[in-house]
Amino acid sequence: MKIAETIKAVRDLVGAACEQNKKIGLVPTMGALHIGHISLVERAVKECGFVVVSIYVNPTQFGPGEDFEKYPRPLEQDLEICKKEGVDVVFNPSTDEMYSAENLTWVDVEKLTEPLCGQLRPGHFRGVTTVCAKLFNIVAPDVAYFGHKDAQQSIVIRRMVADLNMPLEIVVCPTVREADGLAVSSRNKYLTEQQRKDATFIYKSLQKCREMVDSGVTDVDKIIEKMRKILNEPNSMQVEYVSIVGAQTLEQMEKICGKVLAAVAVKIGNARLIDNILMDTSKD
Ligand code: AMP
């Protein structure tokens, strides 16, 4: 496995793989790799002849007062994981390498970035789409792999790729969960033992939502009220949003219909955690 710290180095390595007609897969990450990331890497390794994992904590997607500085960066451990998984190149650039001091260009996807996390983290998605556009231009992958855990992110990136005619496929992989349902996240590390227990109420609220939808409840307000009640059970939890939106448009809905995304964001202590489930009621 090679480690590339510069754009030129990763381009040379990918270029050589392209000459051998290998399918190039990219898994963009911020490191602190866990089984959620590994599921994306495994899929990439299975489907592509040459896999690049980028490890880069992108400053432009963090807002003031967010956890950019203290975001975990266990690089040696991450490299071990990538090696074991059969990754060909880890791209681990510095911020000087990624952003020139004269940078004036940003990629901004409208509308889809307004609700949910967009409302609470102004500028977050601009940072995400800009860094992903840069990574796609640098690595030129045939396929890039994202997790459904960050559902809004993958919807926004799909839109960007379609709108800007970027020649790659976006694959979205299922959310990997702990045995008790908590979505695996690098930020779970911030939780104390009690907060970790409290965090299970996030998935419990989403399960309740699925249960109500499955039993034919269509009144969104009623479902959200029940979900909030569950989320408010542990004292440590501060609910940022509980939303039920159209899975393609991310627009609020009053009645459950078609493909629906239920999404939750909470703060527990120092951690901001998000989770969601997708429900397809059009099949009923
Ligand atoms: P991050 O390092 O948090 O930026 O995440 C990198 C990629 O891994 C993103 O596409 C995430 O959606 C994905 N990811 C993070 N956690 C999980 C999880 N629990 N299951 C599946 N994918 C995940």
mmCIF file of C-alpha atoms and ligand atoms in Angstrom, residues 27-31 33-37 39-40 61 71 145-151 153 173-177 183-187, ligand 1:
data_model
loop_
_atom_site.group_PDB
_atom_site.id
_atom_site.type_symbol
_atom_site.label_atom_id
_atom_site.label_comp_id
_atom_site.label_asym_id
_atom_site.label_seq_id
_atom_site.Cartn_x
_atom_site.Cartn_y
_atom_site.Cartn_z
ATOM 1 C CA VAL A 27 -13.542 6.241 -0.446
ATOM 2 C CA PRO A 28 -13.403 9.786 0.970
ATOM 3 C CA THR A 29 -13.022 9.856 4.770
ATOM 4 C CA MET A 30 -11.825 12.071 7.581
ATOM 5 C CA GLY A 31 -10.002 9.129 9.172
ATOM 6 C CA LEU A 33 -11.659 4.656 10.661
ATOM 7 C CA HIS A 34 -14.239 2.280 12.089
ATOM 8 C CA ILE A 35 -16.413 -0.581 10.840
ATOM 9 C CA GLY A 36 -18.688 1.901 9.041
ATOM 10 C CA HIS A 37 -15.802 3.180 6.920
ATOM 11 C CA SER A 39 -17.814 -1.471 4.979
ATOM 12 C CA LEU A 40 -17.293 1.176 2.269
ATOM 13 C CA GLN A 61 -16.775 21.826 6.442
ATOM 14 C CA TYR A 71 -11.409 15.602 15.775
ATOM 15 C CA TYR A 145 -18.354 5.335 -2.063
ATOM 16 C CA PHE A 146 -20.388 7.121 0.622
ATOM 17 C CA GLY A 147 -22.410 6.002 3.630
ATOM 18 C CA HIS A 148 -26.147 6.346 4.088
ATOM 19 C CA LYS A 149 -25.394 7.379 7.669
ATOM 20 C CA ASP A 150 -24.847 10.863 6.213
ATOM 21 C CA ALA A 151 -27.928 10.675 3.999
ATOM 22 C CA GLN A 153 -24.497 14.459 2.285
ATOM 23 C CA CYS A 173 -23.709 1.945 1.317
ATOM 24 C CA PRO A 174 -25.985 1.016 4.253
ATOM 25 C CA THR A 175 -25.419 2.410 7.751
ATOM 26 C CA VAL A 176 -23.367 0.114 9.977
ATOM 27 C CA ARG A 177 -24.693 -0.039 13.539
ATOM 28 C CA ALA A 183 -24.899 4.162 14.212
ATOM 29 C CA VAL A 184 -21.124 3.740 14.321
ATOM 30 C CA SER A 185 -19.411 7.145 14.218
ATOM 31 C CA SER A 186 -15.980 8.596 14.916
ATOM 32 C CA ARG A 187 -17.765 11.039 17.228
HETATM 33 P P1 AMP B 1 -16.419 10.609 7.715
HETATM 34 O O1 AMP B 1 -15.054 10.104 7.970
HETATM 35 O O2 AMP B 1 -17.259 10.743 8.946
HETATM 36 O O3 AMP B 1 -16.442 11.824 6.820
HETATM 37 O O4 AMP B 1 -17.146 9.483 6.882
HETATM 38 C C1 AMP B 1 -16.618 9.005 5.674
HETATM 39 C C2 AMP B 1 -17.661 8.169 4.981
HETATM 40 O O5 AMP B 1 -18.009 7.060 5.807
HETATM 41 C C3 AMP B 1 -18.957 8.945 4.712
HETATM 42 O O6 AMP B 1 -19.430 8.631 3.418
HETATM 43 C C4 AMP B 1 -19.876 8.432 5.780
HETATM 44 O O7 AMP B 1 -21.237 8.486 5.422
HETATM 45 C C5 AMP B 1 -19.417 6.996 5.914
HETATM 46 N N1 AMP B 1 -19.805 6.442 7.224
HETATM 47 C C6 AMP B 1 -19.556 6.981 8.451
HETATM 48 N N2 AMP B 1 -20.132 6.233 9.417
HETATM 49 C C7 AMP B 1 -20.760 5.207 8.778
HETATM 50 C C8 AMP B 1 -21.547 4.102 9.217
HETATM 51 N N3 AMP B 1 -21.810 3.893 10.507
HETATM 52 N N4 AMP B 1 -22.031 3.252 8.291
HETATM 53 C C9 AMP B 1 -21.778 3.454 6.977
HETATM 54 N N5 AMP B 1 -21.043 4.472 6.496
HETATM 55 C C10 AMP B 1 -20.549 5.344 7.373
#
